[in-house]
């Protein structure tokens, strides 16, 4: 697959564009590349889809924020409206956006995708759920089980709405197409406009004896446990999409999606900062002066670090690659160990004498001249 273009570039707007500017830009592209205006033009069709995908993300506050943060990786390359069922969905979006009347309605009759004739295919609704993950699960990626109640095809009528096929009749009003057609004068000239058949509600069929289990809807609710794969590197507030994991669609339509919101469980010792992990280590005065080999917690256990002699309170050390992976799979963050030196509050007489002796020593007087840059950094930290 070719490299995906930047969504802002696709719509020709600045990264700082307002929601209104984005909507206007999309409207322009949608008119320009609309298949009604460019019959048989594959390139226009691609451009039209590309713009729709870009708008699907940038037109949604939450998706846009994620895109700004993670780029295309935020959606695993699966952003955008689904065109696998023809252009039914995008029609709804456009009509929703600009009003059905303004353009004479968006529809794709004759030859374009060939989806217009035939009963309406419903897409099932999405289901939202959440999972709580430990840092270890986030670091490695994991599989979680979630329990959801969703609509599934009725087992008694196999989703058809009637147990016997003879109880399902083609709708006499629309002849099974689910739509009635009329010609209107519009923006583009004369356009064929389709509207949903009133008699069958777009299903294209009427059921004389509905199935008892589902009242003719073809769907029943069922509680199910589903395994979802969570990629490594996700973070609080991100959403993982499981295509087709939502409610089943009416008329054996496409399933909705399962949208899984990520929540993080706080680690007892490590604090997350982007893809880095921060651990605060308290050193004794002697460790700070003499240096030490210590162990610090990291994902999946402990790691050894060497504390240099003369380590200052507030100093940090970076252990490369011991942080969390990035969600798009490029590298790892670091483990940052922050040192705080513990100064004893109570000491006995003997210790006091020792410290008083040390107090005379030149080495124990702060060397602010030679360590100026370090102390400046410290001061900055507290400002
Ligand atoms: Zn049924
Ligand atoms: Zn009908």
Short mmCIF file of C-alpha atoms and ligand atoms in Angstrom, two decimals:
data_model
loop_
_atom_site.label_atom_id
_atom_site.label_comp_id
_atom_site.label_asym_id
_atom_site.label_seq_id
_atom_site.Cartn_x
_atom_site.Cartn_y
_atom_site.Cartn_z
CA UNK A 1 0.00 0.00 0.00
CA UNK A 2 1.22 3.47 -0.81
CA UNK A 3 2.30 5.79 1.95
CA UNK A 4 -0.74 7.43 3.51
CA UNK A 5 -0.98 11.16 2.98
CA UNK A 6 -1.26 13.50 5.91
CA UNK A 7 -4.96 14.15 6.62
CA UNK A 8 -4.45 17.89 6.89
CA UNK A 9 -2.74 17.85 3.52
CA UNK A 10 -5.59 15.80 2.04
CA UNK A 11 -8.15 18.42 3.07
CA UNK A 12 -5.75 21.29 2.38
CA UNK A 13 -6.06 22.88 5.80
CA UNK A 14 -3.57 24.01 8.42
CA UNK A 15 -2.91 21.90 11.51
CA UNK A 16 -4.49 24.69 13.52
CA UNK A 17 -7.69 24.73 11.44
CA UNK A 18 -10.95 25.10 13.34
CA UNK A 19 -13.68 22.45 13.19
CA UNK A 20 -15.62 24.76 10.92
CA UNK A 21 -12.71 25.24 8.52
CA UNK A 22 -12.21 21.49 8.35
CA UNK A 23 -15.88 20.94 7.60
CA UNK A 24 -15.84 23.59 4.87
CA UNK A 25 -12.68 22.15 3.32
CA UNK A 26 -14.20 18.70 3.27
CA UNK A 27 -17.41 20.00 1.75
CA UNK A 28 -15.37 21.50 -1.08
CA UNK A 29 -13.48 18.26 -1.74
CA UNK A 30 -16.65 16.21 -1.52
CA UNK A 31 -18.29 18.32 -4.20
CA UNK A 32 -15.18 18.36 -6.39
CA UNK A 33 -14.61 14.61 -6.35
CA UNK A 34 -18.17 13.47 -5.91
CA UNK A 35 -18.75 10.38 -8.04
CA UNK A 36 -21.95 11.87 -9.45
CA UNK A 37 -19.81 14.56 -11.03
CA UNK A 38 -16.98 12.24 -12.07
CA UNK A 39 -18.62 9.09 -13.38
CA UNK A 40 -16.16 6.29 -14.04
CA UNK A 41 -13.18 8.35 -12.87
CA UNK A 42 -11.18 6.05 -10.59
CA UNK A 43 -8.80 8.76 -9.47
CA UNK A 44 -11.64 11.03 -8.39
CA UNK A 45 -13.18 8.09 -6.56
CA UNK A 46 -9.94 7.52 -4.66
CA UNK A 47 -9.64 11.21 -3.87
CA UNK A 48 -13.23 11.21 -2.67
CA UNK A 49 -12.56 8.27 -0.36
CA UNK A 50 -9.33 9.80 0.87
CA UNK A 51 -11.11 13.03 1.76
CA UNK A 52 -13.89 11.12 3.51
CA UNK A 53 -11.33 9.21 5.55
CA UNK A 54 -9.48 12.39 6.47
CA UNK A 55 -12.71 14.04 7.52
CA UNK A 56 -13.77 11.01 9.51
CA UNK A 57 -10.72 11.62 11.70
CA UNK A 58 -10.23 15.40 11.64
CA UNK A 59 -13.95 16.06 11.93
CA UNK A 60 -14.06 14.20 15.22
CA UNK A 61 -12.50 15.96 18.17
CA UNK A 62 -11.30 12.80 19.90
CA UNK A 63 -9.94 11.12 16.77
CA UNK A 64 -8.25 14.35 15.71
CA UNK A 65 -6.46 14.64 19.06
CA UNK A 66 -5.19 11.08 18.71
CA UNK A 67 -4.11 11.68 15.14
CA UNK A 68 -2.20 14.81 16.18
CA UNK A 69 -0.43 12.76 18.81
CA UNK A 70 0.27 9.49 17.06
CA UNK A 71 -0.33 10.10 13.37
CA UNK A 72 -1.76 7.27 11.29
CA UNK A 73 -0.46 4.77 13.82
CA UNK A 74 -3.23 5.83 16.19
CA UNK A 75 -5.70 3.91 14.05
CA UNK A 76 -3.56 1.01 12.91
CA UNK A 77 -4.19 2.19 9.39
CA UNK A 78 -7.88 1.48 9.80
CA UNK A 79 -9.26 4.95 10.06
CA UNK A 80 -12.07 6.21 7.97
CA UNK A 81 -15.47 5.11 6.92
CA UNK A 82 -15.87 1.56 5.74
CA UNK A 83 -16.50 1.34 2.02
CA UNK A 84 -16.77 -2.41 1.87
CA UNK A 85 -20.56 -2.13 1.73
CA UNK A 86 -20.50 0.38 -1.06
CA UNK A 87 -21.17 4.00 -0.37
CA UNK A 88 -24.22 3.67 1.84
CA UNK A 89 -22.42 4.93 4.94
CA UNK A 90 -20.70 7.85 3.32
CA UNK A 91 -24.02 8.94 1.85
CA UNK A 92 -25.46 9.10 5.33
CA UNK A 93 -22.48 11.11 6.57
CA UNK A 94 -22.70 13.61 3.72
CA UNK A 95 -26.43 14.06 4.01
CA UNK A 96 -26.02 14.41 7.71
CA UNK A 97 -23.38 17.05 7.25
CA UNK A 98 -24.81 19.16 4.53
CA UNK A 99 -28.46 18.29 4.66
CA UNK A 100 -30.11 15.90 2.23
CA UNK A 101 -31.76 18.64 0.21
CA UNK A 102 -28.85 20.99 -0.43
CA UNK A 103 -27.18 18.84 -3.04
CA UNK A 104 -30.21 17.03 -4.17
CA UNK A 105 -28.99 14.38 -1.79
CA UNK A 106 -25.83 12.39 -2.15
CA UNK A 107 -26.46 9.16 -3.86
CA UNK A 108 -24.67 6.86 -6.14
CA UNK A 109 -27.07 5.48 -8.66
CA UNK A 110 -26.28 3.65 -11.85
CA UNK A 111 -22.94 1.97 -12.20
CA UNK A 112 -21.13 3.44 -9.26
CA UNK A 113 -20.33 0.57 -6.96
CA UNK A 114 -23.59 -1.02 -7.97
CA UNK A 115 -24.87 -0.87 -4.41
CA UNK A 116 -27.82 1.40 -4.78
CA UNK A 117 -30.36 -1.09 -6.00
CA UNK A 118 -31.23 -3.53 -3.29
CA UNK A 119 -32.58 -3.37 0.21
CA UNK A 120 -30.83 -1.32 2.83
CA UNK A 121 -27.99 -3.09 4.56
CA UNK A 122 -27.68 -2.04 8.14
CA UNK A 123 -24.46 -1.71 10.02
CA UNK A 124 -24.70 -2.76 13.64
CA UNK A 125 -24.01 -0.21 16.34
CA UNK A 126 -20.62 0.09 18.00
CA UNK A 127 -20.11 -1.05 21.57
CA UNK A 128 -17.88 0.82 23.99
CA UNK A 129 -16.09 -0.88 26.81
CA UNK A 130 -12.92 -0.33 28.83
CA UNK A 131 -10.00 -2.39 30.07
CA UNK A 132 -7.57 -1.65 32.90
CA UNK A 133 -3.96 -2.57 32.23
CA UNK A 134 -0.84 -2.81 34.36
CA UNK A 135 2.39 -1.28 33.09
CA UNK A 136 3.65 -4.80 32.43
CA UNK A 137 0.67 -5.50 30.18
CA UNK A 138 1.19 -2.20 28.41
CA UNK A 139 4.89 -2.92 27.94
CA UNK A 140 4.36 -6.33 26.39
CA UNK A 141 0.96 -5.99 24.76
CA UNK A 142 -1.65 -8.45 25.95
CA UNK A 143 -4.88 -10.23 25.34
CA UNK A 144 -7.79 -9.30 27.60
CA UNK A 145 -11.20 -10.82 28.03
CA UNK A 146 -14.14 -8.46 28.09
CA UNK A 147 -17.73 -9.37 28.81
CA UNK A 148 -20.24 -7.55 26.64
CA UNK A 149 -23.89 -7.87 25.82
CA UNK A 150 -24.43 -7.56 22.13
CA UNK A 151 -27.00 -8.17 19.46
CA UNK A 152 -26.37 -11.30 17.44
CA UNK A 153 -28.35 -12.91 14.61
CA UNK A 154 -31.38 -14.70 16.07
CA UNK A 155 -30.60 -18.43 16.19
CA UNK A 156 -34.26 -19.42 15.61
CA UNK A 157 -34.71 -17.60 12.31
CA UNK A 158 -31.03 -17.23 11.41
CA UNK A 159 -31.35 -13.47 11.33
CA UNK A 160 -34.13 -13.48 8.74
CA UNK A 161 -36.94 -12.37 11.07
CA UNK A 162 -39.26 -15.25 10.21
CA UNK A 163 -38.88 -18.96 10.82
CA UNK A 164 -40.41 -19.91 7.49
CA UNK A 165 -39.15 -18.34 4.29
CA UNK A 166 -42.71 -18.36 2.99
CA UNK A 167 -43.62 -15.74 5.61
CA UNK A 168 -41.19 -13.27 4.06
CA UNK A 169 -42.56 -11.43 1.05
CA UNK A 170 -40.96 -8.95 -1.29
CA UNK A 171 -42.26 -5.46 -0.54
CA UNK A 172 -44.90 -4.57 -3.14
CA UNK A 173 -44.30 -0.82 -2.84
CA UNK A 174 -40.64 -0.82 -3.85
CA UNK A 175 -40.32 -4.23 -5.46
CA UNK A 176 -37.70 -5.27 -2.93
CA UNK A 177 -35.24 -2.45 -3.56
CA UNK A 178 -36.08 -0.74 -0.28
CA UNK A 179 -36.04 2.57 -2.07
CA UNK A 180 -38.30 4.70 -4.12
CA UNK A 181 -36.84 6.85 -6.86
CA UNK A 182 -37.62 10.35 -8.05
CA UNK A 183 -35.96 12.90 -10.29
CA UNK A 184 -35.19 16.31 -8.80
CA UNK A 185 -33.57 19.51 -10.02
CA UNK A 186 -30.53 20.32 -7.95
CA UNK A 187 -27.15 21.94 -7.72
CA UNK A 188 -25.68 19.48 -10.22
CA UNK A 189 -28.54 19.70 -12.62
CA UNK A 190 -31.08 16.92 -12.78
CA UNK A 191 -30.38 14.22 -10.26
CA UNK A 192 -32.03 10.98 -9.40
CA UNK A 193 -32.89 10.94 -5.76
CA UNK A 194 -33.69 7.87 -3.77
CA UNK A 195 -35.59 7.80 -0.54
CA UNK A 196 -36.37 4.99 1.84
CA UNK A 197 -39.52 3.04 1.09
CA UNK A 198 -42.12 3.91 3.69
CA UNK A 199 -43.88 0.58 3.59
CA UNK A 200 -40.94 -1.70 4.40
CA UNK A 201 -38.68 0.87 6.06
CA UNK A 202 -35.98 0.12 3.51
CA UNK A 203 -35.79 -3.61 4.19
CA UNK A 204 -37.25 -4.52 0.82
CA UNK A 205 -39.44 -7.16 2.37
CA UNK A 206 -42.44 -7.53 4.60
CA UNK A 207 -42.86 -10.29 7.17
CA UNK A 208 -46.33 -11.69 7.67
CA UNK A 209 -45.49 -13.98 10.61
CA UNK A 210 -42.53 -12.64 12.58
CA UNK A 211 -40.25 -14.98 14.51
CA UNK A 212 -41.26 -15.09 18.20
CA UNK A 213 -37.74 -15.03 19.57
CA UNK A 214 -36.74 -11.76 17.94
CA UNK A 215 -40.12 -10.19 17.03
CA UNK A 216 -39.08 -10.18 13.42
CA UNK A 217 -35.98 -8.06 13.91
CA UNK A 218 -33.66 -11.01 13.25
CA UNK A 219 -31.54 -10.03 16.24
CA UNK A 220 -31.37 -11.14 19.88
CA UNK A 221 -29.20 -9.92 22.76
CA UNK A 222 -26.52 -12.20 24.09
CA UNK A 223 -23.85 -11.80 26.74
CA UNK A 224 -20.49 -12.92 25.46
CA UNK A 225 -16.89 -12.98 26.56
CA UNK A 226 -14.57 -11.71 23.89
CA UNK A 227 -10.80 -11.81 23.72
CA UNK A 228 -9.28 -8.54 22.58
CA UNK A 229 -5.68 -8.00 21.57
CA UNK A 230 -4.12 -4.87 23.03
CA UNK A 231 -0.95 -3.69 21.28
CA UNK A 232 2.10 -2.75 23.34
CA UNK A 233 2.66 0.90 24.22
CA UNK A 234 -0.95 2.06 24.57
CA UNK A 235 -1.78 4.67 27.15
CA UNK A 236 -4.57 5.99 29.31
CA UNK A 237 -7.40 7.42 27.21
CA UNK A 238 -6.46 5.71 23.96
CA UNK A 239 -9.05 3.64 22.19
CA UNK A 240 -8.41 0.31 20.53
CA UNK A 241 -10.86 -0.69 17.82
CA UNK A 242 -11.86 -4.27 17.21
CA UNK A 243 -13.49 -4.30 13.80
CA UNK A 244 -16.76 -6.21 13.74
CA UNK A 245 -16.79 -6.73 17.51
CA UNK A 246 -19.95 -4.66 18.03
CA UNK A 247 -23.63 -5.36 17.48
CA UNK A 248 -24.71 -7.41 14.50
CA UNK A 249 -26.42 -5.46 11.71
CA UNK A 250 -30.04 -5.96 10.76
CA UNK A 251 -30.75 -7.83 7.51
CA UNK A 252 -27.48 -9.72 7.96
CA UNK A 253 -25.63 -6.44 7.67
CA UNK A 254 -22.15 -5.68 8.79
CA UNK A 255 -21.25 -5.80 12.47
CA UNK A 256 -20.47 -2.62 14.36
CA UNK A 257 -17.10 -2.25 16.07
CA UNK A 258 -16.01 -2.87 19.62
CA UNK A 259 -14.28 0.22 20.95
CA UNK A 260 -12.03 -0.44 23.92
CA UNK A 261 -10.97 2.47 26.09
CA UNK A 262 -7.59 2.00 27.79
CA UNK A 263 -7.15 2.69 31.47
CA UNK A 264 -3.87 2.38 33.31
CA UNK A 265 -3.44 0.79 36.71
CA UNK A 266 -0.89 2.74 38.73
CA UNK A 267 2.42 0.93 39.29
CA UNK A 268 3.49 0.86 42.96
CA UNK A 269 6.97 2.24 42.20
CA UNK A 270 7.26 3.39 38.61
CA UNK A 271 5.65 6.53 37.25
CA UNK A 272 4.96 6.85 33.55
CA UNK A 273 6.04 9.93 31.64
CA UNK A 274 5.15 9.36 27.99
CA UNK A 275 7.16 6.31 27.03
CA UNK A 276 9.69 6.87 29.80
CA UNK A 277 9.38 5.44 33.27
CA UNK A 278 10.56 7.38 36.28
CA UNK A 279 11.80 5.81 39.49
CA UNK A 280 12.86 7.84 42.52
CA UNK A 281 15.72 6.24 44.46
CA UNK A 282 16.62 7.48 47.91
CA UNK A 283 20.36 7.17 48.58
CA UNK A 284 22.10 7.29 51.93
CA UNK A 285 24.71 10.01 52.34
CA UNK A 286 27.45 7.41 52.23
CA UNK A 287 26.11 5.81 49.03
CA UNK A 288 25.97 9.24 47.44
CA UNK A 289 29.55 10.01 48.49
CA UNK A 290 31.15 6.62 47.90
CA UNK A 291 29.06 5.40 45.00
CA UNK A 292 27.22 2.07 45.02
CA UNK A 293 25.86 -0.73 42.89
CA UNK A 294 22.12 -0.88 43.45
CA UNK A 295 19.03 -2.51 41.97
CA UNK A 296 16.05 -0.52 40.77
CA UNK A 297 12.64 -1.81 39.67
CA UNK A 298 11.82 -1.95 35.97
CA UNK A 299 9.21 -3.69 33.85
CA UNK A 300 9.30 -7.38 34.59
CA UNK A 301 11.74 -7.24 37.53
CA UNK A 302 14.82 -5.32 38.55
CA UNK A 303 17.84 -3.90 36.82
CA UNK A 304 21.30 -3.10 38.20
CA UNK A 305 22.59 0.45 38.06
CA UNK A 306 25.86 1.93 39.18
CA UNK A 307 25.68 5.06 41.33
CA UNK A 308 28.75 7.20 40.67
CA UNK A 309 30.71 8.47 43.68
CA UNK A 310 29.66 12.07 44.32
CA UNK A 311 26.07 11.69 43.15
CA UNK A 312 23.97 14.74 44.04
CA UNK A 313 20.45 14.89 45.34
CA UNK A 314 18.20 15.68 42.36
CA UNK A 315 20.57 14.12 39.84
CA UNK A 316 19.04 11.72 37.29
CA UNK A 317 20.35 8.74 35.42
CA UNK A 318 18.98 7.32 32.20
CA UNK A 319 18.81 3.58 31.57
CA UNK A 320 18.30 3.37 27.80
CA UNK A 321 15.51 1.22 26.43
CA UNK A 322 14.10 0.20 29.78
CA UNK A 323 10.95 2.28 29.32
CA UNK A 324 7.81 1.45 27.38
CA UNK A 325 7.61 0.68 23.66
CA UNK A 326 5.99 3.25 21.39
CA UNK A 327 2.61 2.19 20.09
CA UNK A 328 3.74 2.34 16.46
CA UNK A 329 6.58 -0.05 17.22
CA UNK A 330 9.51 2.32 16.81
CA UNK A 331 11.82 1.83 19.75
CA UNK A 332 11.49 2.04 23.48
CA UNK A 333 11.45 4.79 26.04
CA UNK A 334 14.01 4.92 28.89
CA UNK A 335 13.98 4.28 32.61
CA UNK A 336 14.92 7.46 34.41
CA UNK A 337 16.29 7.03 37.92
CA UNK A 338 16.05 10.14 40.03
CA UNK A 339 18.29 10.30 43.11
CA UNK A 340 17.36 11.93 46.37
CA UNK A 341 19.96 11.89 49.16
CA UNK A 342 18.67 11.08 52.59
CA UNK A 343 20.03 13.31 55.34
CA UNK A 344 19.65 11.70 58.78
CA UNK A 345 17.53 13.71 61.21
CA UNK A 346 18.70 12.06 64.40
CA UNK A 347 22.27 11.09 65.14
CA UNK A 348 23.97 10.04 68.38
CA UNK A 349 26.82 11.77 70.12
CA UNK A 350 29.50 9.62 68.55
CA UNK A 351 28.17 10.22 65.02
CA UNK A 352 27.88 13.91 65.72
CA UNK A 353 31.57 14.05 66.60
CA UNK A 354 32.44 12.30 63.36
CA UNK A 355 30.36 14.69 61.30
CA UNK A 356 31.82 17.68 63.10
CA UNK A 357 35.25 16.40 62.16
CA UNK A 358 34.16 16.11 58.54
CA UNK A 359 32.79 19.64 58.67
CA UNK A 360 36.34 20.93 58.93
CA UNK A 361 37.32 19.23 55.72
CA UNK A 362 37.53 21.32 52.53
CA UNK A 363 35.89 18.52 50.51
CA UNK A 364 32.67 18.89 52.48
CA UNK A 365 32.17 22.52 51.59
CA UNK A 366 29.85 22.98 48.59
CA UNK A 367 31.93 23.58 45.47
CA UNK A 368 29.42 25.86 43.73
CA UNK A 369 32.04 27.31 41.40
CA UNK A 370 33.21 24.13 39.71
CA UNK A 371 29.78 22.54 39.79
CA UNK A 372 28.01 25.68 38.72
CA UNK A 373 26.19 24.15 35.78
CA UNK A 374 24.84 21.36 37.96
CA UNK A 375 23.58 23.70 40.65
CA UNK A 376 22.04 25.96 38.04
CA UNK A 377 20.17 22.97 36.68
CA UNK A 378 18.95 22.10 40.15
CA UNK A 379 17.77 25.64 40.71
CA UNK A 380 15.88 25.50 37.41
CA UNK A 381 14.20 22.31 38.51
CA UNK A 382 12.75 23.98 41.57
CA UNK A 383 11.66 27.13 39.78
ZN1 LIG B 1 -35.78 -14.72 15.10
ZN1 LIG B 2 -40.55 -1.37 0.30
#
